[in-house]
Coordinates of C-alpha atoms in Angstrom, one line a residue:
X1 CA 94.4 127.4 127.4
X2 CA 97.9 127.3 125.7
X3 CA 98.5 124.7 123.0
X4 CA 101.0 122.9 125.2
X5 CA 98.5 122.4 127.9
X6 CA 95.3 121.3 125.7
X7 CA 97.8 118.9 124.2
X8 CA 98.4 117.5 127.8
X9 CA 95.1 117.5 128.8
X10 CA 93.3 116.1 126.3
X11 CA 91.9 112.9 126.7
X12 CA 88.8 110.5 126.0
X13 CA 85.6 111.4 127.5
X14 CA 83.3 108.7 128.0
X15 CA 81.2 110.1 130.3
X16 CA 79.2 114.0 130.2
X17 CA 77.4 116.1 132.4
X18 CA 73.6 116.7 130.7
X19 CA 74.1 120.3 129.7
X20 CA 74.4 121.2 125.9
X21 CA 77.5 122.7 123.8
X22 CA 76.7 126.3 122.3
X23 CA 76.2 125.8 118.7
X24 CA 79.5 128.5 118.7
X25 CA 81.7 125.9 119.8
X26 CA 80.7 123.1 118.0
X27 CA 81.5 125.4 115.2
X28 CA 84.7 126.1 116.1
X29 CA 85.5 122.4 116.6
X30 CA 84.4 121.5 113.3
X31 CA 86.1 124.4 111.8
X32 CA 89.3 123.0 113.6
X33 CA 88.9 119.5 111.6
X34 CA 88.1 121.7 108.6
X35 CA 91.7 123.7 108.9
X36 CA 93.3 120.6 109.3
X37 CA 95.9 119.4 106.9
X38 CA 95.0 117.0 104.2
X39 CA 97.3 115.3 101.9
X40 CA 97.9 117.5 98.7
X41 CA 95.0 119.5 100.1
X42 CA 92.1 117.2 98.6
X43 CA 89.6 117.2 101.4
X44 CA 88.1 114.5 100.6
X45 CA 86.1 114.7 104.2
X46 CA 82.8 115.3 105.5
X47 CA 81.6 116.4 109.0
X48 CA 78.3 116.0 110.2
X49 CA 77.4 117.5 113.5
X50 CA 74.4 115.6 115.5
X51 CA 72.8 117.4 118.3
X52 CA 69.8 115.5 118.2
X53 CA 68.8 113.5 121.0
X54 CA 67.6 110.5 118.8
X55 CA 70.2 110.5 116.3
X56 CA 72.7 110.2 119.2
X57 CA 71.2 107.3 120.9
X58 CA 71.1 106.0 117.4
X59 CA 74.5 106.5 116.6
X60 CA 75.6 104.5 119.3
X61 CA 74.4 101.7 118.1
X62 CA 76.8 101.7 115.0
X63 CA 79.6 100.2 117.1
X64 CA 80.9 98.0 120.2
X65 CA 83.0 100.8 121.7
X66 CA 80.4 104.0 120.6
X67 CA 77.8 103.5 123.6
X68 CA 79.2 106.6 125.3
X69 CA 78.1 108.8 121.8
X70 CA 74.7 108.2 123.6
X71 CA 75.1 110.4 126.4
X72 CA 77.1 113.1 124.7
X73 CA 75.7 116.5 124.2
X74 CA 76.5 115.9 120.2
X75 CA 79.1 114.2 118.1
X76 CA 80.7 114.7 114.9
X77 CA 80.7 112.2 112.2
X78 CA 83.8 111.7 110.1
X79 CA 82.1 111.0 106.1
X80 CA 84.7 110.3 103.6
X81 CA 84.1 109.0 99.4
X82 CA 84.2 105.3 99.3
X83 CA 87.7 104.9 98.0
X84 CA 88.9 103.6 94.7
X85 CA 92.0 102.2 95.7
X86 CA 94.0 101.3 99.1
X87 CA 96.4 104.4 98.7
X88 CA 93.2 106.6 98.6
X89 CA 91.8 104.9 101.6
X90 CA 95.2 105.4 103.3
X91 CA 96.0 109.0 102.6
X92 CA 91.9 109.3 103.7
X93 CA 92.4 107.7 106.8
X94 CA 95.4 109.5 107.8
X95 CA 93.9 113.0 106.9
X96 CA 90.8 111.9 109.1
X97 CA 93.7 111.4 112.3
X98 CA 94.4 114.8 111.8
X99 CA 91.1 116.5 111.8
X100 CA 90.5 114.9 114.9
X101 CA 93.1 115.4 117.0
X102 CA 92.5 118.9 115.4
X103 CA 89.1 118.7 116.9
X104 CA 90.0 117.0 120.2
X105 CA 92.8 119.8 120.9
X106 CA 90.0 122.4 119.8
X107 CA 87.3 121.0 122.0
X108 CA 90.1 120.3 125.1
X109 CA 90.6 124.5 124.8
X110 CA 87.3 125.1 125.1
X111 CA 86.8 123.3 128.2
X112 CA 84.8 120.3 126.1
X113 CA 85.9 116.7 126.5
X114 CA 85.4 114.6 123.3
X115 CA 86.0 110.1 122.9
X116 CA 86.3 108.5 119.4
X117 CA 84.6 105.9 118.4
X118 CA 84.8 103.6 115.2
X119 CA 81.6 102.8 113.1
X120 CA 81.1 98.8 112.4
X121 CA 77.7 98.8 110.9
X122 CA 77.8 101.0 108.1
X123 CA 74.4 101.0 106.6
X124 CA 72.9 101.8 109.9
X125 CA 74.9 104.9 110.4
X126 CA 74.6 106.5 106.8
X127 CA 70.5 105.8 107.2
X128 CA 70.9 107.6 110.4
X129 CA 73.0 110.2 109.5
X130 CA 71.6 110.6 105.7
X131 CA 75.0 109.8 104.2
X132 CA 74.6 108.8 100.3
X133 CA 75.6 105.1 99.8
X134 CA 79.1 105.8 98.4
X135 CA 80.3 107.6 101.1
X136 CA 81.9 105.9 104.4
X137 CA 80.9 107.2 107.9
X138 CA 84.9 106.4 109.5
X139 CA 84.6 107.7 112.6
X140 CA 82.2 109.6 115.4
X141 CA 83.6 112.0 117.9
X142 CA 81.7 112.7 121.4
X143 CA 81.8 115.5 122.0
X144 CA 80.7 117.2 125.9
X145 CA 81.7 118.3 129.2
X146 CA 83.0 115.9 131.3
X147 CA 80.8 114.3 134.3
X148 CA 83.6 113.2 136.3
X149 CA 86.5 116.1 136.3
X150 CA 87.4 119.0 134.3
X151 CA 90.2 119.3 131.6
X152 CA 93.4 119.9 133.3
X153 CA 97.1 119.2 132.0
X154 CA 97.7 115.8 133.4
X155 CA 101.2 115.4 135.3
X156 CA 101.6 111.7 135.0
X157 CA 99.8 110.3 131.9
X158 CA 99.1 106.4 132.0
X159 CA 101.8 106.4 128.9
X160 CA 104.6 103.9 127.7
X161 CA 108.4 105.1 128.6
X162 CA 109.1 108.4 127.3
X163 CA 112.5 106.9 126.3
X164 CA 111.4 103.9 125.1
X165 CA 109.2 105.0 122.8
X166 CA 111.3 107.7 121.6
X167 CA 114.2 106.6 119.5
X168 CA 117.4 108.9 118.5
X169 CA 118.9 108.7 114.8
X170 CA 118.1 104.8 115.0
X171 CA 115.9 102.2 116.6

C-alpha cells in the first residue's frame, strides 16, 4: 500500500477476526514505533508486545475504553520512565503520538487494523506486563485483522471541515 493510502485508511479497530499476526509483522510494527522520531533522539520508550491470550484479556482490564485489547490477536504496550518533571512528561508523551501513528500506518500497510487504548489502573498493568515500578505503561495498541471490513482508503472520512480546520497564515 502507498503511504498516501495507509494514511487514509487507517483507522481504529475494535473488533478482529480470530486468526493470529505472524510474529514478522508484529516486528515490523514495533520496529515502525522504534524508527519513530523522538525529541533530541532520547528514546525514552519501551514496547512490549503481548501475544498471550491471558495477558490480553488481562490487559483489558487496565481501562474503560481497552475492552476491545481482549479480542485482539496481540497489543503493544507503550512503557515510558516515570518522569521527573512536566516538560519530560510532555516531550514523552508527544514522542509516544508518534510511535504510534508510526505503528498504526505500519500495521494499516500490512493489511492489520490496530485501536488505542489508555491505561487507568497502573499497578494492574505493570503486574501484568512485568513493568518495574518506575516506569509508566501510557498507552496499549490492538493490534489485528479486522472482523468487519478490510483496510481500504476511505473516501469520505467522518472528519471536521477540511477548511475549517485548516487555517492559512492566521486563525
Amino acid at each position: 500500500m502507498e503511504t498516501w493510502d495507509a494514511i487514509r485508511a487507517r483507522r481504529n479497530v475494535r473488533t478482529y477476526r480470530p486468526e493470529p499476526v505472524p510474529q514478522r509483522d508484529l516486528e515490523r510494527i514495533a520496529e515502525a514505533a522504534w524508527r519513530a522520531p523522538s525529541a533530541r533522539n532520547q528514546q525514552h520508550w519501551d514496547f512490549v508486545i503481548v501475544t498471550d491470550r491471558q495477558q490480553l484479556t488481562e490487559l483489558s482490564t487496565v481501562w474503560r475504553g481497552a475492552g476491545h485489547i481482549a479480542s485482539a490477536a496481540a497489543a503493544i504496550a507503550l512503557v515510558v520512565p516515570e518522569p521527573p518533571d512536566e516538560r519530560t512528561k510532555l516531550i514523552d508523551q508527544y514522542d509516544l503520538g508518534q510511535a504510534t501513528l508510526a505503528m498504526t500506518l505500519a500495521a494499516t500497510d500490512l493489511g492489520i487494523g490496530t485501536g488505542h487504548s489508555s491505561v487507568g489502573d497502573q499497578e494492574k498493568a505493570r503486574a501484568i506486563l512485568g513493568v518495574p515500578e518506575n516506569h509508566v505503561v501510557s498507552y496499549l495498541l490492538g493490534i489485528g485483522y479486522p472482523a468487519d471490513r478490510p483496510l481500504r482508503p476511505i473516501a469520505t472520512p467522518d472528519r471536521r471541515p477540511f477548511d475549517e480546520v485548516v487555517h492559512r497564515g492566521r486563525w
